[in-house]
PDB file of N, CA and C in Angstrom:
ATOM      1  N   MET A  18     -31.165  -1.927  72.985  1.00  0.00           N
ATOM      2  CA  MET A  18     -32.612  -1.951  73.151  1.00  0.00           C
ATOM      3  C   MET A  18     -33.204  -2.915  72.115  1.00  0.00           C
ATOM      4  N   ALA A  19     -34.033  -3.825  72.581  1.00  0.00           N
ATOM      5  CA  ALA A  19     -34.638  -4.823  71.699  1.00  0.00           C
ATOM      6  C   ALA A  19     -35.809  -4.212  70.938  1.00  0.00           C
ATOM      7  N   MET A  20     -35.895  -4.564  69.668  1.00  0.00           N
ATOM      8  CA  MET A  20     -36.978  -4.068  68.822  1.00  0.00           C
ATOM      9  C   MET A  20     -38.200  -4.972  69.000  1.00  0.00           C
ATOM     10  N   LYS A  21     -39.367  -4.401  69.136  1.00  0.00           N
ATOM     11  CA  LYS A  21     -40.605  -5.163  69.275  1.00  0.00           C
ATOM     12  C   LYS A  21     -41.139  -5.490  67.897  1.00  0.00           C
ATOM     13  N   PHE A  22     -41.466  -6.754  67.680  1.00  0.00           N
ATOM     14  CA  PHE A  22     -42.056  -7.192  66.424  1.00  0.00           C
ATOM     15  C   PHE A  22     -43.531  -7.484  66.638  1.00  0.00           C
ATOM     16  N   TYR A  23     -44.330  -7.219  65.627  1.00  0.00           N
ATOM     17  CA  TYR A  23     -45.764  -7.430  65.690  1.00  0.00           C
ATOM     18  C   TYR A  23     -46.184  -8.403  64.598  1.00  0.00           C
ATOM     19  N   THR A  24     -47.183  -9.214  64.886  1.00  0.00           N
ATOM     20  CA  THR A  24     -47.722 -10.114  63.871  1.00  0.00           C
ATOM     21  C   THR A  24     -48.638  -9.322  62.947  1.00  0.00           C
ATOM     22  N   LEU A  25     -48.929  -9.913  61.791  1.00  0.00           N
ATOM     23  CA  LEU A  25     -49.858  -9.277  60.859  1.00  0.00           C
ATOM     24  C   LEU A  25     -51.225  -9.092  61.524  1.00  0.00           C
ATOM     25  N   ASP A  26     -51.685 -10.092  62.264  1.00  0.00           N
ATOM     26  CA  ASP A  26     -52.981  -9.971  62.948  1.00  0.00           C
ATOM     27  C   ASP A  26     -52.974  -8.828  63.959  1.00  0.00           C
ATOM     28  N   GLU A  27     -51.883  -8.667  64.699  1.00  0.00           N
ATOM     29  CA  GLU A  27     -51.801  -7.566  65.668  1.00  0.00           C
ATOM     30  C   GLU A  27     -51.862  -6.208  64.959  1.00  0.00           C
ATOM     31  N   MET A  28     -51.162  -6.091  63.861  1.00  0.00           N
ATOM     32  CA  MET A  28     -51.165  -4.825  63.115  1.00  0.00           C
ATOM     33  C   MET A  28     -52.530  -4.563  62.487  1.00  0.00           C
ATOM     34  N   THR A  29     -53.145  -5.615  61.949  1.00  0.00           N
ATOM     35  CA  THR A  29     -54.464  -5.449  61.341  1.00  0.00           C
ATOM     36  C   THR A  29     -55.489  -5.079  62.400  1.00  0.00           C
ATOM     37  N   ASP A  30     -55.433  -5.750  63.554  1.00  0.00           N
ATOM     38  CA  ASP A  30     -56.340  -5.411  64.658  1.00  0.00           C
ATOM     39  C   ASP A  30     -56.188  -3.943  65.049  1.00  0.00           C
ATOM     40  N   LYS A  31     -54.947  -3.478  65.129  1.00  0.00           N
ATOM     41  CA  LYS A  31     -54.683  -2.106  65.569  1.00  0.00           C
ATOM     42  C   LYS A  31     -55.127  -1.067  64.541  1.00  0.00           C
ATOM     43  N   HIS A  32     -54.830  -1.320  63.265  1.00  0.00           N
ATOM     44  CA  HIS A  32     -55.042  -0.292  62.247  1.00  0.00           C
ATOM     45  C   HIS A  32     -56.347  -0.429  61.466  1.00  0.00           C
ATOM     46  N   ILE A  33     -56.918  -1.622  61.411  1.00  0.00           N
ATOM     47  CA  ILE A  33     -58.170  -1.831  60.674  1.00  0.00           C
ATOM     48  C   ILE A  33     -59.324  -2.052  61.635  1.00  0.00           C
ATOM     49  N   GLY A  34     -59.082  -2.860  62.646  1.00  0.00           N
ATOM     50  CA  GLY A  34     -60.113  -3.190  63.620  1.00  0.00           C
ATOM     51  C   GLY A  34     -60.069  -4.682  63.921  1.00  0.00           C
ATOM     52  N   LYS A  35     -60.612  -5.052  65.042  1.00  0.00           N
ATOM     53  CA  LYS A  35     -60.614  -6.455  65.440  1.00  0.00           C
ATOM     54  C   LYS A  35     -61.601  -7.245  64.591  1.00  0.00           C
ATOM     55  N   ARG A  36     -61.363  -8.561  64.486  1.00  0.00           N
ATOM     56  CA  ARG A  36     -62.268  -9.434  63.733  1.00  0.00           C
ATOM     57  C   ARG A  36     -63.688  -9.283  64.254  1.00  0.00           C
ATOM     58  N   GLY A  37     -64.624  -9.240  63.324  1.00  0.00           N
ATOM     59  CA  GLY A  37     -66.033  -9.101  63.694  1.00  0.00           C
ATOM     60  C   GLY A  37     -66.535  -7.670  63.647  1.00  0.00           C
ATOM     61  N   THR A  38     -65.628  -6.690  63.611  1.00  0.00           N
ATOM     62  CA  THR A  38     -66.069  -5.303  63.519  1.00  0.00           C
ATOM     63  C   THR A  38     -66.401  -4.992  62.059  1.00  0.00           C
ATOM     64  N   PRO A  39     -67.309  -4.051  61.824  1.00  0.00           N
ATOM     65  CA  PRO A  39     -67.668  -3.717  60.440  1.00  0.00           C
ATOM     66  C   PRO A  39     -66.463  -3.320  59.584  1.00  0.00           C
ATOM     67  N   ALA A  40     -65.544  -2.542  60.131  1.00  0.00           N
ATOM     68  CA  ALA A  40     -64.377  -2.108  59.360  1.00  0.00           C
ATOM     69  C   ALA A  40     -63.516  -3.305  58.962  1.00  0.00           C
ATOM     70  N   ARG A  41     -63.322  -4.235  59.876  1.00  0.00           N
ATOM     71  CA  ARG A  41     -62.506  -5.413  59.581  1.00  0.00           C
ATOM     72  C   ARG A  41     -63.197  -6.312  58.561  1.00  0.00           C
ATOM     73  N   GLU A  42     -64.508  -6.500  58.706  1.00  0.00           N
ATOM     74  CA  GLU A  42     -65.263  -7.326  57.761  1.00  0.00           C
ATOM     75  C   GLU A  42     -65.173  -6.748  56.357  1.00  0.00           C
ATOM     76  N   CYS A  43     -65.293  -5.438  56.236  1.00  0.00           N
ATOM     77  CA  CYS A  43     -65.184  -4.764  54.942  1.00  0.00           C
ATOM     78  C   CYS A  43     -63.782  -4.946  54.368  1.00  0.00           C
ATOM     79  N   PHE A  44     -62.781  -4.754  55.193  1.00  0.00           N
ATOM     80  CA  PHE A  44     -61.396  -4.930  54.768  1.00  0.00           C
ATOM     81  C   PHE A  44     -61.157  -6.351  54.272  1.00  0.00           C
ATOM     82  N   GLU A  45     -61.590  -7.341  55.043  1.00  0.00           N
ATOM     83  CA  GLU A  45     -61.393  -8.752  54.673  1.00  0.00           C
ATOM     84  C   GLU A  45     -62.093  -9.065  53.350  1.00  0.00           C
ATOM     85  N   ALA A  46     -63.298  -8.539  53.155  1.00  0.00           N
ATOM     86  CA  ALA A  46     -64.034  -8.779  51.916  1.00  0.00           C
ATOM     87  C   ALA A  46     -63.305  -8.153  50.724  1.00  0.00           C
ATOM     88  N   GLU A  47     -62.750  -6.967  50.904  1.00  0.00           N
ATOM     89  CA  GLU A  47     -62.004  -6.309  49.830  1.00  0.00           C
ATOM     90  C   GLU A  47     -60.743  -7.092  49.476  1.00  0.00           C
ATOM     91  N   VAL A  48     -60.060  -7.614  50.482  1.00  0.00           N
ATOM     92  CA  VAL A  48     -58.859  -8.416  50.242  1.00  0.00           C
ATOM     93  C   VAL A  48     -59.220  -9.686  49.482  1.00  0.00           C
ATOM     94  N   GLU A  49     -60.288 -10.364  49.909  1.00  0.00           N
ATOM     95  CA  GLU A  49     -60.705 -11.589  49.229  1.00  0.00           C
ATOM     96  C   GLU A  49     -61.107 -11.313  47.784  1.00  0.00           C
ATOM     97  N   ALA A  50     -61.815 -10.224  47.540  1.00  0.00           N
ATOM     98  CA  ALA A  50     -62.210  -9.862  46.177  1.00  0.00           C
ATOM     99  C   ALA A  50     -60.982  -9.574  45.322  1.00  0.00           C
ATOM    100  N   ALA A  51     -60.002  -8.891  45.893  1.00  0.00           N
ATOM    101  CA  ALA A  51     -58.772  -8.602  45.152  1.00  0.00           C
ATOM    102  C   ALA A  51     -58.029  -9.889  44.808  1.00  0.00           C
ATOM    103  N   LEU A  52     -58.025 -10.847  45.724  1.00  0.00           N
ATOM    104  CA  LEU A  52     -57.356 -12.130  45.468  1.00  0.00           C
ATOM    105  C   LEU A  52     -58.068 -12.910  44.368  1.00  0.00           C
ATOM    106  N   ILE A  53     -59.391 -12.891  44.373  1.00  0.00           N
ATOM    107  CA  ILE A  53     -60.156 -13.561  43.317  1.00  0.00           C
ATOM    108  C   ILE A  53     -59.859 -12.899  41.976  1.00  0.00           C
ATOM    109  N   GLY A  54     -59.885 -11.581  41.943  1.00  0.00           N
ATOM    110  CA  GLY A  54     -59.590 -10.850  40.714  1.00  0.00           C
ATOM    111  C   GLY A  54     -58.200 -11.148  40.195  1.00  0.00           C
ATOM    112  N   ALA A  55     -57.217 -11.201  41.087  1.00  0.00           N
ATOM    113  CA  ALA A  55     -55.844 -11.501  40.675  1.00  0.00           C
ATOM    114  C   ALA A  55     -55.748 -12.924  40.126  1.00  0.00           C
ATOM    115  N   SER A  56     -56.489 -13.849  40.705  1.00  0.00           N
ATOM    116  CA  SER A  56     -56.487 -15.229  40.207  1.00  0.00           C
ATOM    117  C   SER A  56     -57.097 -15.309  38.814  1.00  0.00           C
ATOM    118  N   ILE A  57     -58.163 -14.563  38.601  1.00  0.00           N
ATOM    119  CA  ILE A  57     -58.793 -14.525  37.281  1.00  0.00           C
ATOM    120  C   ILE A  57     -57.812 -13.956  36.252  1.00  0.00           C
ATOM    121  N   LYS A  58     -57.127 -12.886  36.619  1.00  0.00           N
ATOM    122  CA  LYS A  58     -56.146 -12.273  35.713  1.00  0.00           C
ATOM    123  C   LYS A  58     -55.028 -13.261  35.389  1.00  0.00           C
ATOM    124  N   GLU A  59     -54.533 -13.942  36.404  1.00  0.00           N
ATOM    125  CA  GLU A  59     -53.467 -14.927  36.193  1.00  0.00           C
ATOM    126  C   GLU A  59     -53.935 -16.047  35.265  1.00  0.00           C
ATOM    127  N   ALA A  60     -55.161 -16.521  35.463  1.00  0.00           N
ATOM    128  CA  ALA A  60     -55.707 -17.584  34.608  1.00  0.00           C
ATOM    129  C   ALA A  60     -55.852 -17.095  33.171  1.00  0.00           C
ATOM    130  N   ARG A  61     -56.352 -15.871  33.011  1.00  0.00           N
ATOM    131  CA  ARG A  61     -56.504 -15.296  31.660  1.00  0.00           C
ATOM    132  C   ARG A  61     -55.160 -15.226  30.954  1.00  0.00           C
ATOM    133  N   LYS A  62     -54.168 -14.718  31.662  1.00  0.00           N
ATOM    134  CA  LYS A  62     -52.841 -14.576  31.061  1.00  0.00           C
ATOM    135  C   LYS A  62     -52.222 -15.940  30.744  1.00  0.00           C
ATOM    136  N   SER A  63     -52.474 -16.933  31.599  1.00  0.00           N
ATOM    137  CA  SER A  63     -51.904 -18.268  31.340  1.00  0.00           C
ATOM    138  C   SER A  63     -52.492 -18.884  30.079  1.00  0.00           C
ATOM    139  N   LEU A  64     -53.679 -18.434  29.695  1.00  0.00           N
ATOM    140  CA  LEU A  64     -54.317 -18.898  28.460  1.00  0.00           C
ATOM    141  C   LEU A  64     -54.008 -17.971  27.278  1.00  0.00           C
ATOM    142  N   ASN A  65     -53.135 -16.998  27.518  1.00  0.00           N
ATOM    143  CA  ASN A  65     -52.737 -16.023  26.489  1.00  0.00           C
ATOM    144  C   ASN A  65     -53.932 -15.284  25.898  1.00  0.00           C
ATOM    145  N   LEU A  66     -54.863 -14.918  26.755  1.00  0.00           N
ATOM    146  CA  LEU A  66     -56.032 -14.142  26.331  1.00  0.00           C
ATOM    147  C   LEU A  66     -55.859 -12.696  26.741  1.00  0.00           C
ATOM    148  N   THR A  67     -56.332 -11.793  25.905  1.00  0.00           N
ATOM    149  CA  THR A  67     -56.392 -10.383  26.289  1.00  0.00           C
ATOM    150  C   THR A  67     -57.680 -10.162  27.074  1.00  0.00           C
ATOM    151  N   GLN A  68     -57.767  -9.018  27.726  1.00  0.00           N
ATOM    152  CA  GLN A  68     -59.012  -8.678  28.410  1.00  0.00           C
ATOM    153  C   GLN A  68     -60.161  -8.591  27.414  1.00  0.00           C
ATOM    154  N   LYS A  69     -59.886  -8.082  26.241  1.00  0.00           N
ATOM    155  CA  LYS A  69     -60.916  -7.969  25.206  1.00  0.00           C
ATOM    156  C   LYS A  69     -61.425  -9.355  24.810  1.00  0.00           C
ATOM    157  N   GLU A  70     -60.501 -10.298  24.602  1.00  0.00           N
ATOM    158  CA  GLU A  70     -60.899 -11.658  24.213  1.00  0.00           C
ATOM    159  C   GLU A  70     -61.718 -12.334  25.305  1.00  0.00           C
ATOM    160  N   LEU A  71     -61.300 -12.159  26.559  1.00  0.00           N
ATOM    161  CA  LEU A  71     -62.078 -12.738  27.657  1.00  0.00           C
ATOM    162  C   LEU A  71     -63.445 -12.074  27.736  1.00  0.00           C
ATOM    163  N   GLY A  72     -63.482 -10.769  27.560  1.00  0.00           N
ATOM    164  CA  GLY A  72     -64.756 -10.052  27.565  1.00  0.00           C
ATOM    165  C   GLY A  72     -65.696 -10.574  26.500  1.00  0.00           C
ATOM    166  N   GLU A  73     -65.170 -10.859  25.320  1.00  0.00           N
ATOM    167  CA  GLU A  73     -66.001 -11.410  24.246  1.00  0.00           C
ATOM    168  C   GLU A  73     -66.550 -12.781  24.630  1.00  0.00           C
ATOM    169  N   ARG A  74     -65.733 -13.592  25.284  1.00  0.00           N
ATOM    170  CA  ARG A  74     -66.188 -14.919  25.734  1.00  0.00           C
ATOM    171  C   ARG A  74     -67.274 -14.820  26.801  1.00  0.00           C
ATOM    172  N   VAL A  75     -67.122 -13.835  27.690  1.00  0.00           N
ATOM    173  CA  VAL A  75     -68.072 -13.662  28.791  1.00  0.00           C
ATOM    174  C   VAL A  75     -69.308 -12.892  28.336  1.00  0.00           C
ATOM    175  N   GLY A  76     -69.132 -12.029  27.321  1.00  0.00           N
ATOM    176  CA  GLY A  76     -70.227 -11.201  26.846  1.00  0.00           C
ATOM    177  C   GLY A  76     -70.285  -9.848  27.512  1.00  0.00           C
ATOM    178  N   VAL A  77     -69.099  -9.340  27.901  1.00  0.00           N
ATOM    179  CA  VAL A  77     -69.016  -8.020  28.536  1.00  0.00           C
ATOM    180  C   VAL A  77     -67.903  -7.218  27.868  1.00  0.00           C
ATOM    181  N   GLN A  78     -67.884  -5.932  28.149  1.00  0.00           N
ATOM    182  CA  GLN A  78     -66.860  -5.037  27.606  1.00  0.00           C
ATOM    183  C   GLN A  78     -65.521  -5.254  28.315  1.00  0.00           C
ATOM    184  N   THR A  79     -64.455  -4.838  27.658  1.00  0.00           N
ATOM    185  CA  THR A  79     -63.110  -4.936  28.215  1.00  0.00           C
ATOM    186  C   THR A  79     -63.020  -4.238  29.571  1.00  0.00           C
ATOM    187  N   ALA A  80     -63.673  -3.101  29.704  1.00  0.00           N
ATOM    188  CA  ALA A  80     -63.639  -2.352  30.968  1.00  0.00           C
ATOM    189  C   ALA A  80     -64.192  -3.184  32.122  1.00  0.00           C
ATOM    190  N   GLN A  81     -65.205  -4.001  31.836  1.00  0.00           N
ATOM    191  CA  GLN A  81     -65.775  -4.844  32.881  1.00  0.00           C
ATOM    192  C   GLN A  81     -64.770  -5.907  33.319  1.00  0.00           C
ATOM    193  N   ILE A  82     -64.023  -6.466  32.376  1.00  0.00           N
ATOM    194  CA  ILE A  82     -62.994  -7.457  32.723  1.00  0.00           C
ATOM    195  C   ILE A  82     -61.919  -6.800  33.586  1.00  0.00           C
ATOM    196  N   SER A  83     -61.552  -5.581  33.245  1.00  0.00           N
ATOM    197  CA  SER A  83     -60.579  -4.842  34.050  1.00  0.00           C
ATOM    198  C   SER A  83     -61.076  -4.683  35.487  1.00  0.00           C
ATOM    199  N   LYS A  84     -62.342  -4.338  35.643  1.00  0.00           N
ATOM    200  CA  LYS A  84     -62.921  -4.191  36.988  1.00  0.00           C
ATOM    201  C   LYS A  84     -62.918  -5.516  37.735  1.00  0.00           C
ATOM    202  N   ILE A  85     -63.290  -6.578  37.042  1.00  0.00           N
ATOM    203  CA  ILE A  85     -63.323  -7.907  37.663  1.00  0.00           C
ATOM    204  C   ILE A  85     -61.926  -8.289  38.143  1.00  0.00           C
ATOM    205  N   GLU A  86     -60.930  -8.073  37.294  1.00  0.00           N
ATOM    206  CA  GLU A  86     -59.562  -8.435  37.650  1.00  0.00           C
ATOM    207  C   GLU A  86     -58.992  -7.580  38.775  1.00  0.00           C
ATOM    208  N   SER A  87     -59.573  -6.432  39.007  1.00  0.00           N
ATOM    209  CA  SER A  87     -59.121  -5.603  40.124  1.00  0.00           C
ATOM    210  C   SER A  87     -59.976  -5.831  41.370  1.00  0.00           C
ATOM    211  N   GLY A  88     -60.870  -6.827  41.289  1.00  0.00           N
ATOM    212  CA  GLY A  88     -61.664  -7.196  42.464  1.00  0.00           C
ATOM    213  C   GLY A  88     -62.917  -6.377  42.658  1.00  0.00           C
ATOM    214  N   ARG A  89     -63.315  -5.640  41.625  1.00  0.00           N
ATOM    215  CA  ARG A  89     -64.538  -4.838  41.718  1.00  0.00           C
ATOM    216  C   ARG A  89     -65.632  -5.500  40.904  1.00  0.00           C
ATOM    217  N   ASN A  90     -66.870  -5.224  41.252  1.00  0.00           N
ATOM    218  CA  ASN A  90     -68.048  -5.745  40.536  1.00  0.00           C
ATOM    219  C   ASN A  90     -68.089  -7.269  40.515  1.00  0.00           C
ATOM    220  N   LEU A  91     -67.595  -7.900  41.575  1.00  0.00           N
ATOM    221  CA  LEU A  91     -67.606  -9.360  41.636  1.00  0.00           C
ATOM    222  C   LEU A  91     -68.888  -9.859  42.292  1.00  0.00           C
ATOM    223  N   THR A  92     -69.590 -10.679  41.573  1.00  0.00           N
ATOM    224  CA  THR A  92     -70.719 -11.416  42.135  1.00  0.00           C
ATOM    225  C   THR A  92     -70.454 -12.879  41.841  1.00  0.00           C
ATOM    226  N   ILE A  93     -71.125 -13.763  42.517  1.00  0.00           N
ATOM    227  CA  ILE A  93     -70.937 -15.185  42.244  1.00  0.00           C
ATOM    228  C   ILE A  93     -71.330 -15.484  40.805  1.00  0.00           C
ATOM    229  N   ALA A  94     -72.404 -14.869  40.315  1.00  0.00           N
ATOM    230  CA  ALA A  94     -72.830 -15.098  38.931  1.00  0.00           C
ATOM    231  C   ALA A  94     -71.743 -14.669  37.948  1.00  0.00           C
ATOM    232  N   THR A  95     -71.105 -13.537  38.206  1.00  0.00           N
ATOM    233  CA  THR A  95     -70.029 -13.061  37.336  1.00  0.00           C
ATOM    234  C   THR A  95     -68.836 -14.004  37.395  1.00  0.00           C
ATOM    235  N   ILE A  96     -68.480 -14.434  38.582  1.00  0.00           N
ATOM    236  CA  ILE A  96     -67.350 -15.354  38.736  1.00  0.00           C
ATOM    237  C   ILE A  96     -67.610 -16.639  37.957  1.00  0.00           C
ATOM    238  N   VAL A  97     -68.826 -17.173  38.042  1.00  0.00           N
ATOM    239  CA  VAL A  97     -69.160 -18.401  37.320  1.00  0.00           C
ATOM    240  C   VAL A  97     -69.037 -18.186  35.814  1.00  0.00           C
ATOM    241  N   LYS A  98     -69.537 -17.053  35.308  1.00  0.00           N
ATOM    242  CA  LYS A  98     -69.421 -16.760  33.872  1.00  0.00           C
ATOM    243  C   LYS A  98     -67.964 -16.710  33.426  1.00  0.00           C
ATOM    244  N   VAL A  99     -67.135 -16.065  34.221  1.00  0.00           N
ATOM    245  CA  VAL A  99     -65.721 -15.942  33.876  1.00  0.00           C
ATOM    246  C   VAL A  99     -65.034 -17.309  33.947  1.00  0.00           C
ATOM    247  N   LEU A 100     -65.321 -18.072  34.987  1.00  0.00           N
ATOM    248  CA  LEU A 100     -64.735 -19.408  35.097  1.00  0.00           C
ATOM    249  C   LEU A 100     -65.110 -20.260  33.890  1.00  0.00           C
ATOM    250  N   ASN A 101     -66.379 -20.220  33.508  1.00  0.00           N
ATOM    251  CA  ASN A 101     -66.824 -20.986  32.338  1.00  0.00           C
ATOM    252  C   ASN A 101     -66.103 -20.532  31.081  1.00  0.00           C
ATOM    253  N   ALA A 102     -65.945 -19.226  30.913  1.00  0.00           N
ATOM    254  CA  ALA A 102     -65.268 -18.688  29.733  1.00  0.00           C
ATOM    255  C   ALA A 102     -63.801 -19.112  29.688  1.00  0.00           C
ATOM    256  N   LEU A 103     -63.214 -19.327  30.860  1.00  0.00           N
ATOM    257  CA  LEU A 103     -61.818 -19.747  30.944  1.00  0.00           C
ATOM    258  C   LEU A 103     -61.672 -21.269  30.954  1.00  0.00           C
ATOM    259  N   GLY A 104     -62.802 -21.968  31.010  1.00  0.00           N
ATOM    260  CA  GLY A 104     -62.755 -23.431  31.081  1.00  0.00           C
ATOM    261  C   GLY A 104     -62.277 -23.935  32.425  1.00  0.00           C
ATOM    262  N   LEU A 105     -62.565 -23.172  33.479  1.00  0.00           N
ATOM    263  CA  LEU A 105     -62.098 -23.496  34.821  1.00  0.00           C
ATOM    264  C   LEU A 105     -63.258 -23.698  35.784  1.00  0.00           C
ATOM    265  N   SER A 106     -62.928 -24.214  36.954  1.00  0.00           N
ATOM    266  CA  SER A 106     -63.908 -24.324  38.027  1.00  0.00           C
ATOM    267  C   SER A 106     -63.219 -23.929  39.328  1.00  0.00           C
ATOM    268  N   ALA A 107     -64.015 -23.681  40.340  1.00  0.00           N
ATOM    269  CA  ALA A 107     -63.480 -23.344  41.658  1.00  0.00           C
ATOM    270  C   ALA A 107     -64.374 -23.986  42.701  1.00  0.00           C
ATOM    271  N   ASP A 108     -63.756 -24.445  43.764  1.00  0.00           N
ATOM    272  CA  ASP A 108     -64.525 -24.995  44.872  1.00  0.00           C
ATOM    273  C   ASP A 108     -64.898 -23.864  45.813  1.00  0.00           C
ATOM    274  N   PHE A 109     -66.107 -23.919  46.311  1.00  0.00           N
ATOM    275  CA  PHE A 109     -66.641 -22.881  47.191  1.00  0.00           C
ATOM    276  C   PHE A 109     -67.238 -23.589  48.387  1.00  0.00           C
ATOM    277  N   SER A 110     -66.873 -23.155  49.555  1.00  0.00           N
ATOM    278  CA  SER A 110     -67.436 -23.810  50.735  1.00  0.00           C
ATOM    279  C   SER A 110     -67.844 -22.779  51.775  1.00  0.00           C
ATOM    280  N   ILE A 111     -68.887 -23.149  52.460  1.00  0.00           N
ATOM    281  CA  ILE A 111     -69.372 -22.376  53.594  1.00  0.00           C
ATOM    282  C   ILE A 111     -69.203 -23.282  54.797  1.00  0.00           C
ATOM    283  N   GLN A 112     -68.559 -22.780  55.815  1.00  0.00           N
ATOM    284  CA  GLN A 112     -68.252 -23.603  56.975  1.00  0.00           C
ATOM    285  C   GLN A 112     -69.503 -24.329  57.465  1.00  0.00           C
ATOM    286  N   GLY A 113     -69.387 -25.640  57.617  1.00  0.00           N
ATOM    287  CA  GLY A 113     -70.492 -26.445  58.108  1.00  0.00           C
ATOM    288  C   GLY A 113     -71.389 -26.998  57.016  1.00  0.00           C
ATOM    289  N   LEU A 114     -71.189 -26.562  55.764  1.00  0.00           N
ATOM    290  CA  LEU A 114     -71.994 -27.054  54.650  1.00  0.00           C
ATOM    291  C   LEU A 114     -71.106 -27.790  53.660  1.00  0.00           C
ATOM    292  N   LYS A 115     -71.727 -28.603  52.835  1.00  0.00           N
ATOM    293  CA  LYS A 115     -71.002 -29.348  51.809  1.00  0.00           C
ATOM    294  C   LYS A 115     -70.433 -28.369  50.769  1.00  0.00           C
ATOM    295  N   PRO A 116     -69.146 -28.550  50.393  1.00  0.00           N
ATOM    296  CA  PRO A 116     -68.560 -27.681  49.359  1.00  0.00           C
ATOM    297  C   PRO A 116     -69.285 -27.864  48.021  1.00  0.00           C
ATOM    298  N   ILE A 117     -69.307 -26.801  47.230  1.00  0.00           N
ATOM    299  CA  ILE A 117     -69.881 -26.880  45.890  1.00  0.00           C
ATOM    300  C   ILE A 117     -68.822 -26.431  44.897  1.00  0.00           C
ATOM    301  N   ARG A 118     -68.981 -26.829  43.664  1.00  0.00           N
ATOM    302  CA  ARG A 118     -68.053 -26.445  42.598  1.00  0.00           C
ATOM    303  C   ARG A 118     -68.739 -25.410  41.713  1.00  0.00           C
ATOM    304  N   LEU A 119     -68.043 -24.323  41.444  1.00  0.00           N
ATOM    305  CA  LEU A 119     -68.538 -23.269  40.563  1.00  0.00           C
ATOM    306  C   LEU A 119     -67.818 -23.355  39.228  1.00  0.00           C
ATOM    307  N   GLY A 120     -68.527 -23.153  38.141  1.00  0.00           N
ATOM    308  CA  GLY A 120     -67.903 -23.118  36.828  1.00  0.00           C
ATOM    309  C   GLY A 120     -67.948 -24.450  36.132  1.00  0.00           C
ATOM    310  N   VAL A 121     -67.097 -24.604  35.130  1.00  0.00           N
ATOM    311  CA  VAL A 121     -67.052 -25.793  34.295  1.00  0.00           C
ATOM    312  C   VAL A 121     -66.881 -27.030  35.179  1.00  0.00           C
ATOM    313  N   GLY A 122     -67.622 -28.055  34.827  1.00  0.00           N
ATOM    314  CA  GLY A 122     -67.512 -29.306  35.582  1.00  0.00           C
ATOM    315  C   GLY A 122     -68.337 -29.328  36.851  1.00  0.00           C
ATOM    316  N   THR A 123     -69.312 -28.413  36.953  1.00  0.00           N
ATOM    317  CA  THR A 123     -70.163 -28.416  38.138  1.00  0.00           C
ATOM    318  C   THR A 123     -71.001 -29.679  38.156  1.00  0.00           C
ATOM    319  N   ASP A 124     -71.339 -30.106  39.339  1.00  0.00           N
ATOM    320  CA  ASP A 124     -72.115 -31.347  39.483  1.00  0.00           C
ATOM    321  C   ASP A 124     -73.556 -31.167  39.104  1.00  0.00           C
TER     322      ASP A 124
END
């Protein structure tokens, strides 16, 4: 008997909801926030900074950095502050609009 394989999209559609549904939109936003937080954590560690040191650079408590790195309490303003504190920038684009750069080196 042949085993049926499913794509990630098929499984996500089945268990989370199809694209465009509120549940799927919420799920996608949470995944994106977690990825941003993980990138911030990776950047911090590559600079050999502790959460406390990054918090001091940003002007927030260590607990706030922990939340940011876990993808919680993320706003564009917070992301820009953290990028600046790390000496980094990120490109941000909205489909159909000109990309913008966030953080150090903004135009």
